[in-house]
Tab-separated table of C-alpha atoms and ligand atoms in Angstrom:
chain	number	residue	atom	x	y	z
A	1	UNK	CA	16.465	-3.336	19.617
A	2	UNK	CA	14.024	-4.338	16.986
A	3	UNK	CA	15.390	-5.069	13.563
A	4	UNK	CA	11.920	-4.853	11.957
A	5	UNK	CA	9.526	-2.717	13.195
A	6	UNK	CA	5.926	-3.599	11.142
A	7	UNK	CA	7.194	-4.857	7.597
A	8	UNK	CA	3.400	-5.639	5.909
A	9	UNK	CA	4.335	-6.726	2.308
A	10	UNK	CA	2.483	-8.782	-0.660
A	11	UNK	CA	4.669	-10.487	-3.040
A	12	UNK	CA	2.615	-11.643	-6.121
A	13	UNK	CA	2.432	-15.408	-7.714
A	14	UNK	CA	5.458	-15.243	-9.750
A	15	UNK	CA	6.842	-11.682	-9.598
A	16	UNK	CA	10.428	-10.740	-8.820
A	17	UNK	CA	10.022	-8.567	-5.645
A	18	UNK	CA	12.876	-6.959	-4.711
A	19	UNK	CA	13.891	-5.399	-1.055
A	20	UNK	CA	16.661	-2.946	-1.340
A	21	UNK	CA	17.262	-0.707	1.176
A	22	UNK	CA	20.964	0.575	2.599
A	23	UNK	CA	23.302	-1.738	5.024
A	24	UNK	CA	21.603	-2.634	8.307
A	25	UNK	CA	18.095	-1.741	7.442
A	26	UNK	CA	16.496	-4.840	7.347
A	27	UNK	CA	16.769	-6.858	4.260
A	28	UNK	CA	18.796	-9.992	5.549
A	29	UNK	CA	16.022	-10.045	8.550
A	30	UNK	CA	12.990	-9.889	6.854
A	31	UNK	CA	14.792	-13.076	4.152
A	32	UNK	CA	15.599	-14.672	7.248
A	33	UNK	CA	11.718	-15.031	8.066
A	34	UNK	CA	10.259	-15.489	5.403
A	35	UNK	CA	12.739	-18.333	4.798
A	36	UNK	CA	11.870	-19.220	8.299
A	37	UNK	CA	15.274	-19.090	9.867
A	38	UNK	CA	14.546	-16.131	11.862
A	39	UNK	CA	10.540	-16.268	14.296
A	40	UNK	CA	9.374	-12.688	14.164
A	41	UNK	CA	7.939	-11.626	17.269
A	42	UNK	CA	5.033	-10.588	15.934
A	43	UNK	CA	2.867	-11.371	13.114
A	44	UNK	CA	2.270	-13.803	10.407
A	45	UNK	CA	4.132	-15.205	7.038
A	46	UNK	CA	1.263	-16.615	4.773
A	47	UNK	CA	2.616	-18.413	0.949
A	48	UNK	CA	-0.807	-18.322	-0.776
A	49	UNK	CA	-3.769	-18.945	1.655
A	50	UNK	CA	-1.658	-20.841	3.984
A	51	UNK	CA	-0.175	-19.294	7.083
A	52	UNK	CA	3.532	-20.911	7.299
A	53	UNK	CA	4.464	-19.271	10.621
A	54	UNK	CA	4.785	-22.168	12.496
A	55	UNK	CA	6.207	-24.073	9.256
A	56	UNK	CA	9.683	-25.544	9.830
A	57	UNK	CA	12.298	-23.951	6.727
A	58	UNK	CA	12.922	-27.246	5.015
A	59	UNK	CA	9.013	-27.466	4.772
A	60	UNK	CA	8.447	-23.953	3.558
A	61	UNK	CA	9.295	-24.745	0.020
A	62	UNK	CA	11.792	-22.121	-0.296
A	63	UNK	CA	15.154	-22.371	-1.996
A	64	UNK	CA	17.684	-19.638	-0.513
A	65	UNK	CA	21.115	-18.319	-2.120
A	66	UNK	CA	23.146	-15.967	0.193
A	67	UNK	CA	25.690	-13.774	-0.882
A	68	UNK	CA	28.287	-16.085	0.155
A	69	UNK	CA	28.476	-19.425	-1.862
A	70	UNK	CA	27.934	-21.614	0.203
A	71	UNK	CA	28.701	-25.110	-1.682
A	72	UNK	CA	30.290	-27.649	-0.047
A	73	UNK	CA	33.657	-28.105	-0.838
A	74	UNK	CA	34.293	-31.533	-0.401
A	75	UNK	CA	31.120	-32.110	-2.426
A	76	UNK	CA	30.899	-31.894	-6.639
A	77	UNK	CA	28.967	-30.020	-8.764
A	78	UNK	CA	26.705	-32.429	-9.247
A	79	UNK	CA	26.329	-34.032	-5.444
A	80	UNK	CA	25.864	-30.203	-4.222
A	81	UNK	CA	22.847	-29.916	-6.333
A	82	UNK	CA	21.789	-32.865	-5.956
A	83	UNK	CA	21.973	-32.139	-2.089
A	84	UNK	CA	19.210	-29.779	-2.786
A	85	UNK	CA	16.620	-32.833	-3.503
A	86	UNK	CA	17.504	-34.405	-0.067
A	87	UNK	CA	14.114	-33.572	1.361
A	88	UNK	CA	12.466	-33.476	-1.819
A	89	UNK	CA	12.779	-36.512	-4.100
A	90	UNK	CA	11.958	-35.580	-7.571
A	91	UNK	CA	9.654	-38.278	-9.193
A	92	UNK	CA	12.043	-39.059	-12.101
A	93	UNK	CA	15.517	-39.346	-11.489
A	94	UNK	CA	17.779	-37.412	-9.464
A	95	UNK	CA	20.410	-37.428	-12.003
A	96	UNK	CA	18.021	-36.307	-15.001
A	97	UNK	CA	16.703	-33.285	-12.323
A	98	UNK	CA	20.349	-32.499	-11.850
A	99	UNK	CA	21.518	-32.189	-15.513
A	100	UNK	CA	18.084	-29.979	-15.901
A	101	UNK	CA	19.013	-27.932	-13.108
A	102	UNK	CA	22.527	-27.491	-14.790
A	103	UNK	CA	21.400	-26.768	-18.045
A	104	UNK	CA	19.623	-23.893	-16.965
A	105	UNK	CA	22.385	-21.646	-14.980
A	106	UNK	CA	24.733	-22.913	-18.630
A	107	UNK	CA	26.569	-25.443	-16.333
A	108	UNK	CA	25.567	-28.497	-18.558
A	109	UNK	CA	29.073	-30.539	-18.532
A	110	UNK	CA	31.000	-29.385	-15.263
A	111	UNK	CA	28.892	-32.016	-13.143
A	112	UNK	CA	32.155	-33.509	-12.137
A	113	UNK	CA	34.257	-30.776	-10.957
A	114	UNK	CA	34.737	-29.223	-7.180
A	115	UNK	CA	33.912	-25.759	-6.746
A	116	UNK	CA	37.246	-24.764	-6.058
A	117	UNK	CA	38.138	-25.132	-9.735
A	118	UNK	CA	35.118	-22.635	-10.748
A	119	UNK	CA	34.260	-19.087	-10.819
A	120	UNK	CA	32.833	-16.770	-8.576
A	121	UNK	CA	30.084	-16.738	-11.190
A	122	UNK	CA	30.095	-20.271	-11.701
A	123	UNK	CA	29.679	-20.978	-7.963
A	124	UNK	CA	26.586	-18.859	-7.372
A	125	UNK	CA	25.265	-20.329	-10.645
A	126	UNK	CA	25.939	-23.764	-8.611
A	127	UNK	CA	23.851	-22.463	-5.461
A	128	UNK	CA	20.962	-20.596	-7.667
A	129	UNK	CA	20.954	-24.584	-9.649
A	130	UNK	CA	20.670	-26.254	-5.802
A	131	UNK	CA	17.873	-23.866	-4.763
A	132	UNK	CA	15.660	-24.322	-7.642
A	133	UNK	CA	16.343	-28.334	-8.008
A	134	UNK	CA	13.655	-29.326	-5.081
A	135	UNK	CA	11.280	-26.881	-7.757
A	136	UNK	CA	10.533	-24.516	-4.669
A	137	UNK	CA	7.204	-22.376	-4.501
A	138	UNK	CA	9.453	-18.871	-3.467
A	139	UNK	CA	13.288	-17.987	-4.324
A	140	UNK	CA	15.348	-15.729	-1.735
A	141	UNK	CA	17.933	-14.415	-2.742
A	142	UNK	CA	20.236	-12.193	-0.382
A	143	UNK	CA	23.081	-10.164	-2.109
A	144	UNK	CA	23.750	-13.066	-4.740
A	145	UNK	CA	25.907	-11.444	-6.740
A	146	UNK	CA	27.886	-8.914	-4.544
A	147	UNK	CA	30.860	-10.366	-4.384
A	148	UNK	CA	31.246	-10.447	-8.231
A	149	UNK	CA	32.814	-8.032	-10.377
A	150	UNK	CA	30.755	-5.217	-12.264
A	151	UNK	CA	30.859	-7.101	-15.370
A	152	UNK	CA	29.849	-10.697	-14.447
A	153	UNK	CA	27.296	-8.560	-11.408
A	154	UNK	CA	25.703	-7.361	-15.058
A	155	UNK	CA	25.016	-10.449	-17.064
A	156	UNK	CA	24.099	-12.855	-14.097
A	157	UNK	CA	21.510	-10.529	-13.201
A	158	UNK	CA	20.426	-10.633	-16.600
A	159	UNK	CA	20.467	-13.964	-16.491
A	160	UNK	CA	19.179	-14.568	-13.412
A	161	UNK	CA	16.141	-12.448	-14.506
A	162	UNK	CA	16.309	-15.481	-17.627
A	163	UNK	CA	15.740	-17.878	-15.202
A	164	UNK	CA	13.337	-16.649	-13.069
A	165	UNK	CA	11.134	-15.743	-16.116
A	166	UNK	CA	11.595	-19.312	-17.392
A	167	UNK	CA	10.635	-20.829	-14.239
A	168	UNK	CA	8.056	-18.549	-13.243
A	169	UNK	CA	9.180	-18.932	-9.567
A	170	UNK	CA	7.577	-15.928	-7.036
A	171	UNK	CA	11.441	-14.619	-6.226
A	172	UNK	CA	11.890	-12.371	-3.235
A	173	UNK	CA	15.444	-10.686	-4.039
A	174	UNK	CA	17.472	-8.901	-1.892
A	175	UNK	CA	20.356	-6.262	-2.356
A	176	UNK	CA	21.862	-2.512	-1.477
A	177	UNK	CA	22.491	-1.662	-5.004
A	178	UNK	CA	19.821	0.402	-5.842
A	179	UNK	CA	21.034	0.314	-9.761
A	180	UNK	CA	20.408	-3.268	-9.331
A	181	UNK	CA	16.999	-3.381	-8.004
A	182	UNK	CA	15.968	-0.773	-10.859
A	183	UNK	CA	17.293	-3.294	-13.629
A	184	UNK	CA	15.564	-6.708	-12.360
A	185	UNK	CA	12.734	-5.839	-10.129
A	186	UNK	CA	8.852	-6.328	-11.590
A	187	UNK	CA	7.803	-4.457	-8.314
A	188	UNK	CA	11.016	-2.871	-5.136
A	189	UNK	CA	10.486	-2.128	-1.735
A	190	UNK	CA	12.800	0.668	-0.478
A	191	UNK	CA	13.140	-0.667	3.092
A	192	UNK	CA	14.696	1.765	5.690
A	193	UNK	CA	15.368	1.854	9.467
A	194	UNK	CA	13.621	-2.000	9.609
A	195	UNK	CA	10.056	-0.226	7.712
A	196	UNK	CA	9.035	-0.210	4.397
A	197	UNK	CA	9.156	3.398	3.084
A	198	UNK	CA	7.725	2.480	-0.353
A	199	UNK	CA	6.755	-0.504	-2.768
A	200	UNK	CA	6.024	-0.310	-6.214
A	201	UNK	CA	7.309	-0.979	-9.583
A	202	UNK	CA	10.645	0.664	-10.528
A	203	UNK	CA	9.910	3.487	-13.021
A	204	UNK	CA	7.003	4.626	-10.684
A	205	UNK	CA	9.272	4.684	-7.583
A	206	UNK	CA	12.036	6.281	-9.210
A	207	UNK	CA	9.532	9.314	-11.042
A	208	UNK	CA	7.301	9.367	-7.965
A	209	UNK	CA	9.529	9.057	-4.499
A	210	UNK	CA	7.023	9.924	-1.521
A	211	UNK	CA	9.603	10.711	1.114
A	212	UNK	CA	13.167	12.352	0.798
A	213	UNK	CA	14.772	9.270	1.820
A	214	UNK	CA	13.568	7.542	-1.169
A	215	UNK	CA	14.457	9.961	-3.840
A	216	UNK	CA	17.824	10.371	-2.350
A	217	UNK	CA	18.492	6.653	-1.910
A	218	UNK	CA	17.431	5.283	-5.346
A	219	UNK	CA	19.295	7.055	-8.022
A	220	UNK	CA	20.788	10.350	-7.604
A	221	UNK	CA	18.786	13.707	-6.755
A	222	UNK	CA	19.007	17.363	-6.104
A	223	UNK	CA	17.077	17.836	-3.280
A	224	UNK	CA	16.151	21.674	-1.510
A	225	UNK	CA	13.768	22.688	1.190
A	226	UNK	CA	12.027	25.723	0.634
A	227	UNK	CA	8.442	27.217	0.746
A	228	UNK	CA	5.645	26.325	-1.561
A	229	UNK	CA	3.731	29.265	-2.480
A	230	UNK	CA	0.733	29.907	-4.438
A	231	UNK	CA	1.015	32.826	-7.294
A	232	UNK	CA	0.528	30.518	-10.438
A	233	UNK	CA	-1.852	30.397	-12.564
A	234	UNK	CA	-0.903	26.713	-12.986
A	235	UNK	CA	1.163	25.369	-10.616
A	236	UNK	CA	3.051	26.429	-7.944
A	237	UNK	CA	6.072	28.622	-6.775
A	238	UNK	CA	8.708	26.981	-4.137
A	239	UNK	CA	10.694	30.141	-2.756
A	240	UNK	CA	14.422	28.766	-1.443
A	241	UNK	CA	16.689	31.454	-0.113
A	242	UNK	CA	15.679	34.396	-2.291
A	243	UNK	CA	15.060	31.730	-5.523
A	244	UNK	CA	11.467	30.902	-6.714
A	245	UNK	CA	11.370	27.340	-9.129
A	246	UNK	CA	8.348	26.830	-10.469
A	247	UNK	CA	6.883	23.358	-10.530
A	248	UNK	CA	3.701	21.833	-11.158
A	249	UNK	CA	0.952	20.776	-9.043
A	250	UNK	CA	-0.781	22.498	-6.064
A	251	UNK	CA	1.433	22.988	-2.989
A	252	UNK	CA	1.666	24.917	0.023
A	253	UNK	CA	3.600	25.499	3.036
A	254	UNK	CA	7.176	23.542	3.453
A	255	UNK	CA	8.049	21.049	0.999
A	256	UNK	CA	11.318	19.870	-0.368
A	257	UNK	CA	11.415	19.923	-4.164
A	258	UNK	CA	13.826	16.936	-5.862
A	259	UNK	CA	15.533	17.839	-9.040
A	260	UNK	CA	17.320	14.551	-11.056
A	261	UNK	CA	20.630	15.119	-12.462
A	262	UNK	CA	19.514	14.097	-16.053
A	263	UNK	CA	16.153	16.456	-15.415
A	264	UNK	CA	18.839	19.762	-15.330
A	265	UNK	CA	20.290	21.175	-18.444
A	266	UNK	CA	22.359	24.174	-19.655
A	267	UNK	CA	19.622	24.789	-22.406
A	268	UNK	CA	16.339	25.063	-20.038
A	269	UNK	CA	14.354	27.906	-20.323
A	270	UNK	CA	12.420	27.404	-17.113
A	271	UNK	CA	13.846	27.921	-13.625
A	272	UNK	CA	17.024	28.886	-14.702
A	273	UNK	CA	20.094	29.257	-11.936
A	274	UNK	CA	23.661	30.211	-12.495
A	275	UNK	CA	26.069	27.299	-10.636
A	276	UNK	CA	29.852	27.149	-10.910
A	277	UNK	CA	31.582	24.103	-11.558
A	278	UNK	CA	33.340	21.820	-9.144
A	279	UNK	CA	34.274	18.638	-10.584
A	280	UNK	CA	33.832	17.016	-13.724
A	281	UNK	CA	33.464	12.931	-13.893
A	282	UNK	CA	32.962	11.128	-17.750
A	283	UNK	CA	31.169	8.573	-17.445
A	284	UNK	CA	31.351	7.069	-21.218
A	285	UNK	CA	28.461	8.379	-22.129
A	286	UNK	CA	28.322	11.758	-20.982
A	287	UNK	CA	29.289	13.683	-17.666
A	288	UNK	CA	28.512	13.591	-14.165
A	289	UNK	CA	29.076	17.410	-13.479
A	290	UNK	CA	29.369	18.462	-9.536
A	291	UNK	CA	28.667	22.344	-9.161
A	292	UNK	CA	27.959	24.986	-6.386
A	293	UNK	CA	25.049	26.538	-5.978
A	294	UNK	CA	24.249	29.089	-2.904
A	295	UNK	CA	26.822	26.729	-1.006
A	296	UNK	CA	25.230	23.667	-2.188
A	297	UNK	CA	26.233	20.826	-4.438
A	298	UNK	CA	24.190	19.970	-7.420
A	299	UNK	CA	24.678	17.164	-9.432
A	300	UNK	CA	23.968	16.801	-13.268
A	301	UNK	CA	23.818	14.694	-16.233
A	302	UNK	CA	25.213	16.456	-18.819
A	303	UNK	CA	26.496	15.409	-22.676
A	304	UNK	CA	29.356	18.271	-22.686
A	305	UNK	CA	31.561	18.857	-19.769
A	306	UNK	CA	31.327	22.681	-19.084
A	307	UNK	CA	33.919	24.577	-17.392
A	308	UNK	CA	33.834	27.835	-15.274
A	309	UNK	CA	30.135	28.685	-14.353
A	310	UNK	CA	27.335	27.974	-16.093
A	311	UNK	CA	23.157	28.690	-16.240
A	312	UNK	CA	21.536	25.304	-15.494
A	313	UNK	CA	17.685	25.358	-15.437
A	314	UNK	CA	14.742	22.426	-15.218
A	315	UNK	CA	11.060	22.237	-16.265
A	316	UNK	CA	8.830	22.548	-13.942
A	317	UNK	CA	6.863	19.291	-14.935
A	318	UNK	CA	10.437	17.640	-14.161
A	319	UNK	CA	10.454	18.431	-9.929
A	320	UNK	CA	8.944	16.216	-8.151
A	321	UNK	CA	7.776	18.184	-4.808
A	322	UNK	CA	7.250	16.540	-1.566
A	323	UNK	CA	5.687	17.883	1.298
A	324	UNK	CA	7.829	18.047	4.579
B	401	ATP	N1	20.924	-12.121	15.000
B	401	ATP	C1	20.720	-10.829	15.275
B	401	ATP	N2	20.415	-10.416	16.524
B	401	ATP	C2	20.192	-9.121	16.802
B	401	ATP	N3	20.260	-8.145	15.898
B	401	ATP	C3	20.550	-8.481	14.647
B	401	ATP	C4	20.806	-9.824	14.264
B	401	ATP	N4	21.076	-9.844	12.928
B	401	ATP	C5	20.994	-8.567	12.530
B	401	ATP	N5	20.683	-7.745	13.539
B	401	ATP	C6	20.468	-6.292	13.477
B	401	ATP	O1	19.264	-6.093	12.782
B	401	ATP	C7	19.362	-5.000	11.880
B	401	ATP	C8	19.065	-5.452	10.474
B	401	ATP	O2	20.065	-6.345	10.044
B	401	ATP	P1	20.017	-7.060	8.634
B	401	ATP	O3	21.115	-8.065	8.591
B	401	ATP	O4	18.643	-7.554	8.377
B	401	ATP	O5	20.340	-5.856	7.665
B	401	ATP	P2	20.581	-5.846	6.096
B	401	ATP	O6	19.605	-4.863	5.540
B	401	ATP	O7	20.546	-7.222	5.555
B	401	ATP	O8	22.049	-5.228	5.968
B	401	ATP	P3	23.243	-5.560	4.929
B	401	ATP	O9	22.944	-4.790	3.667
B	401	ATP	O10	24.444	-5.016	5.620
B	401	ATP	O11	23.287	-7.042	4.736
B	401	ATP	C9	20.758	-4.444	12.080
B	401	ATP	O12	20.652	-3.332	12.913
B	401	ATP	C10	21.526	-5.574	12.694
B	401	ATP	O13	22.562	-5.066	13.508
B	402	MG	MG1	21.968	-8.435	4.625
């Protein structure tokens, strides 16, 4: 079985391009050959101008972090980044490079010790430091933070996202938290079933999914087949059971129409619905409220948690309505 089937992506000069997609859809694969550790069958890699298919990895000028850190044991700080500049020399010193390299993940000073006597966070900071010593043209990164807590998953992204910046280094990123790829990502690729089903940056994914797999996959969304209908003067009526929401746009014929939890309220005076309550989650700063609808769950993002049942409604110019 094919784990790709026709991946045709452009990473730009110095973005941070992220491919996020859920478990066994691709991600891992598609690092794998760009990184040249994995010969598609079919196809071509290009860096620039130049086509690196038949490019060996360690002459790719790629660095690579997997999820795993991957530092040798028996090695030090210091000799496993240095490890990094086997194949690649610096023309200064390979100490001086080093301390640089250390400097920037906020290792300066812990040269000397063995990884066992770091961090989780400390490590991957080690293997991020020995991918960008040899001053490589593309980062991967594969799930380089998953096996962190929340908490330290939080700031190294952050600063990850520092370093990148600083560096200016075209960084191909990959995880399955879609959170994630909404926080660091200049441009995302929602990859699914080994395809890409969209690319783009993250607020115009997120407002503008183009399939349901999309809108259901990153963040959270109400979504409902029905009927689009005409009838409006502007805008259109999707009939659902014996509901009509009205939404804007021009549509006709089937179409599922995708409602965000934050994009429902209990004060809307459009498209108003009565839904009873199910389960109530705080989340700090408001509530995640579960209801039932017409046998259906809805999800919203509410600031009060209500109790019993309750009228939630939407604006029309809040539904995004895809065609099916
Ligand atoms: N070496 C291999 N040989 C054959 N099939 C493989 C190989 N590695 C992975 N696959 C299959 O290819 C598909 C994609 O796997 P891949 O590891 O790229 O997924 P992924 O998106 O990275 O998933 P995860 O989020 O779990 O890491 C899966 O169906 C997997 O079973
Ligand atoms: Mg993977």
């Amino acid at each position: 079985m094919a784990a790709l089937r026709g991946i045709d992506l452009g990473v730009r000069d110095g973005e941070f391009f992220t491919l996020v997609g859920p478990s066994g859809c691709g991600k891992t694969t598609t690092l794998r050959c760009i990184a040249g550790l994995e010969t598609p069958d079919a196809g071509a890699i290009r860096f620039g101008d130049t086509d690196v298919s038949d490019v060996p990895p360690e002459a790719r000028g790629v660095g690579v972090v997997f999820q795993h850190y991957a530092l040798f044991p028996t090695m030090t700080v210091r000799e496993n980044v240095a490890y990094g500049l086997r194949f690649d020399p610096p023309d200064g010193s390979v100490d001086e490079r080093v301390a640089a390299m250390l400097d920037l993940v906020d290792l300066a000073g812990m040269g000397d010790r063995d990884p066992d006597e770091l961090s989780g966070g400390q490590r991957q900071r080690v293997a991020l430091a020995r991918a960008l010593a040899p001053a490589p043209d593309v980062l991967l990164l594969d799930e380089p933070l998953s096996s962190l807590d929340a908490r330290l998953r939080d700031r190294l992204r952050l600063e990850l996202k520092r370093v990148q910046r600083e560096l200016g280094v075209t960084t191909v990123y990959v995880t399955h938290d879609q959170a994630e790829a909404l926080a660091v990502s200049d441009r995302l690729a929602v990859v699914h079933d080994g395809r890409i089903a969209q690319v783009g940056e993250p607020e115009a994914v997120y407002d503008g999914p183009e399939t349901r797999f999309v809108a259901e996959f990153l963040g959270e969304n109400n979504c409902l087949d029905g009927r689009a209908v005409g009838g409006e003067t502007e805008g259109s009526l999707v009939r659902a059971g014996e509901t009509e929401f009205a939404v804007t746009g021009d549509h006709r014929g089937p179409v599922t129409l995708c409602v965000r939890p934050e994009s429902l309220d209990v004060n809307a005076s459009h498209n108003q619905f009565d839904a009873r309550v199910r389960d109530v989650e705080f989340l700090g700063d408001g509530y995640r409220v579960h209801f039932e609808w017409n046998g259906r769950d809805v999800v919203a993002r509410l600031d009060d948690a209500p109790t019993g049942s309750v009228t939630l409604g939407f604006d029309p110019a809040d539904a995004v309505v895809l065609e099916r």
